[in-house]
Short mmCIF file of C-alpha atoms and ligand atoms in Angstrom, two decimals:
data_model
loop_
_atom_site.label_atom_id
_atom_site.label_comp_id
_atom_site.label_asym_id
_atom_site.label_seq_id
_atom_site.Cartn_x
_atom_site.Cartn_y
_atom_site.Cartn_z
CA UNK A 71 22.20 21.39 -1.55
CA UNK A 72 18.46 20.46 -1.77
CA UNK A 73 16.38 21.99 -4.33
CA UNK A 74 13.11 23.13 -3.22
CA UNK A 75 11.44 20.58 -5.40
CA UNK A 76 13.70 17.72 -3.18
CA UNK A 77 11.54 19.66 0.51
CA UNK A 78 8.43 19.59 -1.74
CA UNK A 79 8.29 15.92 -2.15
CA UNK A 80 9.90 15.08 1.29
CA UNK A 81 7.06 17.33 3.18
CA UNK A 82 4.46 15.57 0.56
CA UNK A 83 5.69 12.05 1.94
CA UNK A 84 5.93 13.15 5.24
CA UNK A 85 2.67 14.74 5.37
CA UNK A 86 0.37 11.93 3.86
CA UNK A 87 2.23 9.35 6.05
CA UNK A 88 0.54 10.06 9.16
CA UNK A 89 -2.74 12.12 8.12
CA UNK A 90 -6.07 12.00 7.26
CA UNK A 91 -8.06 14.19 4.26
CA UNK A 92 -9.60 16.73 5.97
CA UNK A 93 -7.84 17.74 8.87
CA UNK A 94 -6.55 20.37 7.07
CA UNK A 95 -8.16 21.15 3.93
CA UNK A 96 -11.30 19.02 2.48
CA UNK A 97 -11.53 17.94 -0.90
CA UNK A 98 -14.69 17.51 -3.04
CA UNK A 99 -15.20 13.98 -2.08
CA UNK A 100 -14.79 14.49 1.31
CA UNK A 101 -17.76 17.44 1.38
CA UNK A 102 -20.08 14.91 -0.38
CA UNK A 103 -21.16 12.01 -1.88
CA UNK A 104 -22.60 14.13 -4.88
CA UNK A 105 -19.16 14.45 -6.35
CA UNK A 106 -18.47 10.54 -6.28
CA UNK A 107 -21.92 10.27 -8.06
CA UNK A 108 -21.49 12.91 -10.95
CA UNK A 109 -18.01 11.18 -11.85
CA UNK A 110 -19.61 7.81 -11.72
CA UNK A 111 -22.30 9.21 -14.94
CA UNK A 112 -19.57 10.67 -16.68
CA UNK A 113 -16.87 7.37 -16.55
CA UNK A 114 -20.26 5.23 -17.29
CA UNK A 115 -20.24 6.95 -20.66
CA UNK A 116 -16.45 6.72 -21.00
CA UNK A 117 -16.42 2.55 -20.62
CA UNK A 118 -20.19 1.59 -20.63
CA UNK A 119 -19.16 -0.55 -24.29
CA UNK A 120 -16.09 -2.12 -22.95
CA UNK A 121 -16.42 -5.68 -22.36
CA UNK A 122 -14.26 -5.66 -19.11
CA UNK A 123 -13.40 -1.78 -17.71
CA UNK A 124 -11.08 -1.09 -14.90
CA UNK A 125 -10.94 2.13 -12.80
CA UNK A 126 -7.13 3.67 -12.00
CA UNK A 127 -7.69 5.96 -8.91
CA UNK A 128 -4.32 7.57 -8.08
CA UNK A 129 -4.39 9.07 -4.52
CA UNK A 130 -7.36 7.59 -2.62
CA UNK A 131 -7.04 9.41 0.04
CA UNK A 132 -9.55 8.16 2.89
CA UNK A 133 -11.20 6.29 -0.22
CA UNK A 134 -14.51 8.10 -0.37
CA UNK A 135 -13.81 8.62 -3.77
CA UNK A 136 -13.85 5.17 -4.82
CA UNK A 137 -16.24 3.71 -2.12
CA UNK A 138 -19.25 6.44 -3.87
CA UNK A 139 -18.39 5.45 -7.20
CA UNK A 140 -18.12 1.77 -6.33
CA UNK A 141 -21.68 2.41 -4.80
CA UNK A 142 -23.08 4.38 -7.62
CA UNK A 143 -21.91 1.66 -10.21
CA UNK A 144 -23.59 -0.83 -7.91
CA UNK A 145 -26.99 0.96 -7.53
CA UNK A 146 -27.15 2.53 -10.70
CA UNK A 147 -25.30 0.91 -13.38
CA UNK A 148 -26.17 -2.92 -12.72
CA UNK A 149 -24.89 -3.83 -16.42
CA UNK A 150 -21.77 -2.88 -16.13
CA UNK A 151 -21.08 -3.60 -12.36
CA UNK A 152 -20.08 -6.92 -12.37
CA UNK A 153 -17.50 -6.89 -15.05
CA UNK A 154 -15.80 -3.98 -13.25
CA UNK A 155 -12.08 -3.47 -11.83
CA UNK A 156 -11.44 -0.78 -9.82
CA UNK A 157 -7.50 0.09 -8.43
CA UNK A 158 -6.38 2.55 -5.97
CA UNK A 159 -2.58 3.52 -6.26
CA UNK A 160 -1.21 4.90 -3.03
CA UNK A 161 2.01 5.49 -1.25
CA UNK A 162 0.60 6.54 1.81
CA UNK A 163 0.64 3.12 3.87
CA UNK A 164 -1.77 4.65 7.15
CA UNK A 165 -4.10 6.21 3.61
CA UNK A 166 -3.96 2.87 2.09
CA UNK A 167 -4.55 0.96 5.58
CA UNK A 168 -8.09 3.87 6.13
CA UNK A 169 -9.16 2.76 2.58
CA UNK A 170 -9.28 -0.91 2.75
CA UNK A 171 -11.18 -0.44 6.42
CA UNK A 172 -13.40 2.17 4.32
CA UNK A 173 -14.11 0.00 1.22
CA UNK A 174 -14.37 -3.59 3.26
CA UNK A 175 -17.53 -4.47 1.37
CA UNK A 176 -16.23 -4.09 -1.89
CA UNK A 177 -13.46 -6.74 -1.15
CA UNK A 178 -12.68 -8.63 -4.60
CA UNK A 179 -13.68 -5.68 -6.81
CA UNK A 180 -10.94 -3.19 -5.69
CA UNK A 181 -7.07 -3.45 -5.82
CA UNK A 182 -4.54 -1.60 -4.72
CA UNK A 183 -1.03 -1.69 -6.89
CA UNK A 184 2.47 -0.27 -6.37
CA UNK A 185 3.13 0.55 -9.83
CA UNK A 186 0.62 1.29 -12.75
CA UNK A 187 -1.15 -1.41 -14.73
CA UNK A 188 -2.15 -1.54 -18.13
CA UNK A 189 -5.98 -1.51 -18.42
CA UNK A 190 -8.69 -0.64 -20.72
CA UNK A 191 -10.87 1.91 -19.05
CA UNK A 192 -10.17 5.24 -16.92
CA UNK A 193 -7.06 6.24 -15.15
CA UNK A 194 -8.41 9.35 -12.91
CA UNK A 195 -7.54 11.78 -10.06
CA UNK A 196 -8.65 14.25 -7.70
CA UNK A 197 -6.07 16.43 -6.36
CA UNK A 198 -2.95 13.99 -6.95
CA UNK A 199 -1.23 15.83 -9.49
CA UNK A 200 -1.26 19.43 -7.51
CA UNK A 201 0.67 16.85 -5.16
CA UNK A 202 3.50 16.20 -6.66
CA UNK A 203 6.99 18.64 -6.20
CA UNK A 204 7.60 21.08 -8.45
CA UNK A 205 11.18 22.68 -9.46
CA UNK A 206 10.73 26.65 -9.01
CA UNK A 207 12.79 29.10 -11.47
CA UNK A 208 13.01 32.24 -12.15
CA UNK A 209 15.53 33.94 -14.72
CA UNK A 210 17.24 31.16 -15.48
CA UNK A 211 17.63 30.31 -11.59
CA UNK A 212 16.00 27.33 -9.71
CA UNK A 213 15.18 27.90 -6.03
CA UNK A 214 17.28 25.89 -3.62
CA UNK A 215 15.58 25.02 0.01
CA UNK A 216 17.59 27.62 1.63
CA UNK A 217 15.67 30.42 -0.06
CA UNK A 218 19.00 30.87 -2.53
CA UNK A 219 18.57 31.12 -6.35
CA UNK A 220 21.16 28.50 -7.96
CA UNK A 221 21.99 26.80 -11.09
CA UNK A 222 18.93 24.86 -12.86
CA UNK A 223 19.55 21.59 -11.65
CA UNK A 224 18.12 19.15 -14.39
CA UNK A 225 18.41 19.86 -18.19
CA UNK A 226 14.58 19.10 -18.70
CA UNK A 227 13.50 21.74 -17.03
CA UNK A 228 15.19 24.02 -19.77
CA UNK A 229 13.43 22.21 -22.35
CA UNK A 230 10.20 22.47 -20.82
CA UNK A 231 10.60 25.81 -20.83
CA UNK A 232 11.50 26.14 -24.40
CA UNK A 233 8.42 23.95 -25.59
CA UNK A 234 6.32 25.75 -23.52
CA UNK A 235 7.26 29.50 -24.99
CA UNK A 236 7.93 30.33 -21.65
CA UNK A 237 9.86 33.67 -21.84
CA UNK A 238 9.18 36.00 -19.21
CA UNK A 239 12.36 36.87 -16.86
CA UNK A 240 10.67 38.56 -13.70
CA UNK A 241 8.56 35.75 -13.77
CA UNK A 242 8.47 32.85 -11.44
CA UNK A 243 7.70 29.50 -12.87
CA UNK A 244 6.74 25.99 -11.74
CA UNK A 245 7.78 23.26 -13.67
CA UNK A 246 6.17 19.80 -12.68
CA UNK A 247 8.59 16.81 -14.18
CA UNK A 248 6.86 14.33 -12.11
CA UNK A 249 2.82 15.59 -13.78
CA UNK A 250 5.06 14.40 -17.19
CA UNK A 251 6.39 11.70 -16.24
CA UNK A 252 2.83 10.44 -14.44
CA UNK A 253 1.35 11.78 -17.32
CA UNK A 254 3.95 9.66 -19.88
CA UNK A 255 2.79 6.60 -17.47
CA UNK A 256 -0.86 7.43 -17.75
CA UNK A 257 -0.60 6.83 -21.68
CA UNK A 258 1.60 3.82 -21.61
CA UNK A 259 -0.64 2.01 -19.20
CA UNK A 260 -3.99 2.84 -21.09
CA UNK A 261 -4.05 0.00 -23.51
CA UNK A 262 -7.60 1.67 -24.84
CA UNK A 263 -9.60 4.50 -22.89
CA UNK A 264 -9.55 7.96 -21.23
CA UNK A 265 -7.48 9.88 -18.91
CA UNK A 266 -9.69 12.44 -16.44
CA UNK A 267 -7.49 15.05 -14.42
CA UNK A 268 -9.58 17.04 -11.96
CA UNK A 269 -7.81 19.36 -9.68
CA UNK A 270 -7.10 23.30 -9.45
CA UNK A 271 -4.76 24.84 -11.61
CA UNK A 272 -4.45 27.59 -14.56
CA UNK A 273 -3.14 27.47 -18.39
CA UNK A 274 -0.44 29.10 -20.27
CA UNK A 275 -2.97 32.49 -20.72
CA UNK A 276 -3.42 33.15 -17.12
CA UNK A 277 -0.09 32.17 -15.93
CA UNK A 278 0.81 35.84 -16.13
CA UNK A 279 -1.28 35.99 -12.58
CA UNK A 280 0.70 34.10 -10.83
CA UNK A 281 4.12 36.03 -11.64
CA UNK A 282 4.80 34.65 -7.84
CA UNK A 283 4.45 31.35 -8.15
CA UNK A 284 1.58 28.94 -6.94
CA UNK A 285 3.10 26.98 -4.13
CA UNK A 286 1.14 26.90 -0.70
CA UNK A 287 0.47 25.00 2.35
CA UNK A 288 -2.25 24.42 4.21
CA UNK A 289 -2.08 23.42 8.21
CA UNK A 290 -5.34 22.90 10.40
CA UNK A 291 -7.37 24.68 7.07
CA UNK A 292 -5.07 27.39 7.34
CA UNK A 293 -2.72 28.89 4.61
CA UNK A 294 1.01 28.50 5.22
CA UNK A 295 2.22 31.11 2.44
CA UNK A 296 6.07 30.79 3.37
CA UNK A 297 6.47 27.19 3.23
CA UNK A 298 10.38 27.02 3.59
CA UNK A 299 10.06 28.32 7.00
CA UNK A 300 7.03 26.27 8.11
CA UNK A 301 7.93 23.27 10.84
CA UNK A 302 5.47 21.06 11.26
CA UNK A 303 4.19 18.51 8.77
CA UNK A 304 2.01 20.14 6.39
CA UNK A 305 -0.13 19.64 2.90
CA UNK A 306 1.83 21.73 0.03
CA UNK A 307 0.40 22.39 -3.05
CA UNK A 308 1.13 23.82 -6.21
CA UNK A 309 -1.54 24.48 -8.64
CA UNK A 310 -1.80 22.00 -12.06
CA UNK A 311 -0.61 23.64 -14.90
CA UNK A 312 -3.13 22.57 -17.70
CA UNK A 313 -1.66 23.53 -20.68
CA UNK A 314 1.50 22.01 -20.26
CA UNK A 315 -0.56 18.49 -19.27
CA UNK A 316 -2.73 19.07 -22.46
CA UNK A 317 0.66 19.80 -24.87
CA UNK A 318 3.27 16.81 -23.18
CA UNK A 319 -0.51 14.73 -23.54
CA UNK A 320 -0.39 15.52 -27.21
CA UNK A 321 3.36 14.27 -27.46
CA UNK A 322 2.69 11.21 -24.98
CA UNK A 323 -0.60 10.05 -27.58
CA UNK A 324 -3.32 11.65 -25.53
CA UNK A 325 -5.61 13.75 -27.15
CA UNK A 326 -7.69 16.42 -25.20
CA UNK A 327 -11.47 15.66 -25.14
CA UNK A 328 -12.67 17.98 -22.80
CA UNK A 329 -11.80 20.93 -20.65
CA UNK A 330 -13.99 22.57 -18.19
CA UNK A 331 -14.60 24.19 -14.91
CA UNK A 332 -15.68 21.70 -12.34
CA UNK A 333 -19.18 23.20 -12.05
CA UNK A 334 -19.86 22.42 -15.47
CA UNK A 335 -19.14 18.90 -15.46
CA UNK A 336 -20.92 18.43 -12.32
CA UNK A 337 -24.22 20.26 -13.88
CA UNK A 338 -23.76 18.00 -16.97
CA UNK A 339 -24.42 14.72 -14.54
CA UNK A 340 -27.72 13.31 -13.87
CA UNK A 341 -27.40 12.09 -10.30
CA UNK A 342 -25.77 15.82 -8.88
CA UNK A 343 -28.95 17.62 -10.32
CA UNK A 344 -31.28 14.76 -8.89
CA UNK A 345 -29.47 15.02 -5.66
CA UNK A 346 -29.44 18.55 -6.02
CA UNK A 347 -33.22 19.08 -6.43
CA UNK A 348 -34.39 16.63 -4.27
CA UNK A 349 -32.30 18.08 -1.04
CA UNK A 350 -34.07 21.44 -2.26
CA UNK A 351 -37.24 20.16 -1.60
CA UNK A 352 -36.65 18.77 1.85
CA UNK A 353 -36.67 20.44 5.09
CA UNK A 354 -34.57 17.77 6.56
CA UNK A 355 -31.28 19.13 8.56
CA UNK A 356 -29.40 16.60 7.06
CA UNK A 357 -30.37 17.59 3.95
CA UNK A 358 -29.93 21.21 4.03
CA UNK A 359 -26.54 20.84 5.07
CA UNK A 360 -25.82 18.62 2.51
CA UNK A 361 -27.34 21.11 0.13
CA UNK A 362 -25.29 23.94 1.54
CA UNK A 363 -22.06 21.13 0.81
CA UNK A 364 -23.09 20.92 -2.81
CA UNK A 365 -23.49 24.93 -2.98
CA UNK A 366 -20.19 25.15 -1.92
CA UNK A 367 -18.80 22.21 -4.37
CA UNK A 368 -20.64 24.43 -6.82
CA UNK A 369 -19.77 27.90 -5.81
CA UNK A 370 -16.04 28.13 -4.45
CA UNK A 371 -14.69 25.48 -6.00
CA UNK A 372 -16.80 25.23 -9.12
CA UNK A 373 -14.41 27.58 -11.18
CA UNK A 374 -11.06 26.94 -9.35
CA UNK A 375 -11.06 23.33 -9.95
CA UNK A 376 -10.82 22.09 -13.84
CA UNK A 377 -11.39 18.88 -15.25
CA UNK A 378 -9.36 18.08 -18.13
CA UNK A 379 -10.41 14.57 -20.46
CA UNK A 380 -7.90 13.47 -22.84
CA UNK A 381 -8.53 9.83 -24.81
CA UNK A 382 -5.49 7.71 -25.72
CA UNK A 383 -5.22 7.84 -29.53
CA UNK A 384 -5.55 4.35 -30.96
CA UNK A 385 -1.59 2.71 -32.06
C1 SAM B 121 -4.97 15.60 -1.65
S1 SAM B 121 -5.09 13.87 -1.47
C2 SAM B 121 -6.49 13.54 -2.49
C3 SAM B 121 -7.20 12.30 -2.09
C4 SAM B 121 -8.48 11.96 -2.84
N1 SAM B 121 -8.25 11.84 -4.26
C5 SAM B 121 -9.56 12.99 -2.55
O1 SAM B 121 -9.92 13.71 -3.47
O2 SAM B 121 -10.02 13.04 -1.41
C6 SAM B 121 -3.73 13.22 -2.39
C7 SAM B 121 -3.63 11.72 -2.43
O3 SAM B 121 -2.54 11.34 -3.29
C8 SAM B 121 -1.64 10.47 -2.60
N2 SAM B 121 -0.30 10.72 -3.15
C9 SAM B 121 0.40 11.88 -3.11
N3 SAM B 121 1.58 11.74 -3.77
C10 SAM B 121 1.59 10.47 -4.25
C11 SAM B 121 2.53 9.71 -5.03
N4 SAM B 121 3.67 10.24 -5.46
N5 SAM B 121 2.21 8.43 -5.34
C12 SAM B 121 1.02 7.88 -4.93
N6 SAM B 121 0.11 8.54 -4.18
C13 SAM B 121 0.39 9.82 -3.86
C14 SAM B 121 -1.81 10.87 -1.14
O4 SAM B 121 -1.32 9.89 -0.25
C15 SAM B 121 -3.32 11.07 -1.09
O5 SAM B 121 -4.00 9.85 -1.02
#
C-alpha cells in the first residue's frame, strides 16, 4: 500500500502541473516586488567578488521571483550584471512554460535545467522545500494513505530519528528524506558559495507544538486540514523543519551563516526600506496598496517564514 508520503508527492505533481501561484495561496513574491528586491541586496553581498556568479532558483513558480531580481541586478547592480547566470529548476512543464513568457526579456541570461549544476554563487528557494512529501510517524508507525498506521517503510527514517534525538512516543513526526537529499545536492553542486532557504517551518525546540503534525492543504486560499480525504487537486504543505536542514547541512559541508525571521532580513535590505518609505509618503492608490502588501509581507508572514544561510565549507 501507498505511504502517505507516496499521495504527498503525487498530489504535489499533480497540483503544480496545471496551476498557477496564487490561485490558492500567494507567496511573498507574488504580493510584491519588494521581496525580489531585498533578496537581490542580500545575494549582491553573497557573490558581488566572484568573477562569474550564477543564481540556482529551485521552484520558479510564475517566475516573479527571478524576473525582480533579474531586474534589480540590472538597475541596481550594473557591475555585476553582465557576468551573471541565473537558472530556474522546475518540474512543472505549464510553470516552466508561464516563466519563460514572464522572463522573455531576459532571454540569454536565464536557464532552465533538469538536474542541478555545479556553480559558484547561490542556490536559493522560496517555498520549494515545504513542497516536497514527507513520511509521517508516530510510535514507531508510519502513516499509510488509507489513514492506517503500518510498518516504517524505509530504514532512514529510523536513523533520522536517532540523529535527531527524536524521542517522544505520542508525538507525530515529519521526516523530509527528499529536504536531505536536495539538501546533499545543494552542497555537491556548490563548487564555492552559499545556500539561502526561505520558507515557513519550526526547529527541534518548538517541535513540541506541533505534537499533530504540520501537513496542510490549501484550495481556493482555503485550508484543507484532512488532506487524505480531500478530492480535488490541491497545494499540500508541510512546514520546513530547520534544525534538521541546519544538522544534515553540517554533515553534507554546509555551515549555517545565518538564521532569522523573514522580517528581519527584509529590514536588513536597503531597497525594502527605500520602497518602504517612499510608498509612505505617497498618497497614490497604487502605492498604498502596495504599502498595505509590504505590511502584510512584514506582519503575518514576517515571523512564520525563516530564512536560513548556510556557506559551503571550502574542500
Ligand atoms: C509554492 S511554489 C513557490 C514558487 C516560487 N518560489 C514563489 O515563491 O512564488 C513551489 C515551486 O516549486 C516547484 N516544485 C515543487 N516540487 C518540485 C520538485 N520536486 N522539483 C522541482 N520543482 C518543484 C513547483 O512547480 C513550484 O514552481
Amino acid at each position: 500500500m501507498k505511504t502517505f508520503k507516496d499521495f504527498m508527492e503525487e498530489c504535489v505533481k499533480e497540483y503544480y502541473s496545471s496551476t498557477k501561484i496564487g490561485k490558492d495561496f500567494f507567496t511573498a513574491p507574488e504580493l510584491d516586488r519588494a521581496f525580489g528586491m531585498a533578496l537581490s541586496d542580500h545575494l549582491y553581498q553573497l557573490i558581488h567578488d566572484m568573477n562569474a556568479p550564477a543564481l540556482l532558483e529551485l521552484g520558479g513558480g510564475n517566475g516573479s521571483l527571478a524576473y525582480d531580481i533579474l531586474s534589480t541586478f540590472k538597475s541596481k547592480y550594473p557591475d555585476i550584471y553582465p557576468h551573471l547566470t541565473y537558472y530556474i529548476y522546475e518540474s512543472s512543464p505549464s510553470l516552466l512554460a508561464l516563466q519563460k513568457e514572464r522572463l522573455k526579456e531576459f532571454e540569454g541570461k536565464v536557464f532552465w535545467i533538469k538536474e542541478l549544476v555545479a556553480i559558484e554563487g547561490v542556490i536559493f528557494s522560496n517555498e520549494f522545500f515545504d513542497c516536497l512529501p514527507v513520511h509521517v510517524v508516530k510510535d514507531g508507525k508510519e502513516l499509510y494513505v488509507d489513514g492506517s498506521w503500518g510498518p516504517i517503510s524505509d530504514e532512514r527514517i529510523n536513523l533520522f530519528l536517532e540523529h535527531m534525538n527524536y524521542k517522544d512516543k505520542n508525538h507525530v513526526i515529519e521526516i523530509c528524506l527528499d529536504c536531505l537529499d536536495f539538501l546533499k545536492a545543494i552542497s555537491q553542486h556548490l563548487l564555492k558559495g552559499y545556500h539561502i532557504l526561505i520558507d515557513y517551518g519550526y526547529t527541534s525546540n518548538d517541535i513540541h507544538k506541533y505534537a499533530e503534525g504540520t501537513v496542510v492543504g490549501y484550495k481556493s486560499h482555503r485550508l484543507v486540514k484532512d488532506v487524505l480525504k480531500e478530492t480535488q487537486p490541491f497545494d499540500i504543505t508541510a512546514m520546513v523543519n530547520f534544525s534538521a536542514i541546519v544538522e544534515y547541512g553540517k554533515e553534507f559541508g554546509l555551515k549555517t551563516i545565518r538564521f532569522e525571521n523573514l522580517r528581519d532580513f527584509l529590514l536588513a535590505s536597503d531597497s525594502f526600506l527605500e520602497e518602504l518609505e517612499r510608498l509612505s509618503l505617497s498618497q497614490a492608490p497604487e502605492d498604498i496598496e502596495r504599502l498595505s502588501r509590504l505590511k502584510t509581507m512584514l506582519v503575518s508572514m514576517g515571523d512564520r517564514f525563516k530564512v536560513l544561510v548556510q556557506e559551503k565549507a571550502s574542500s
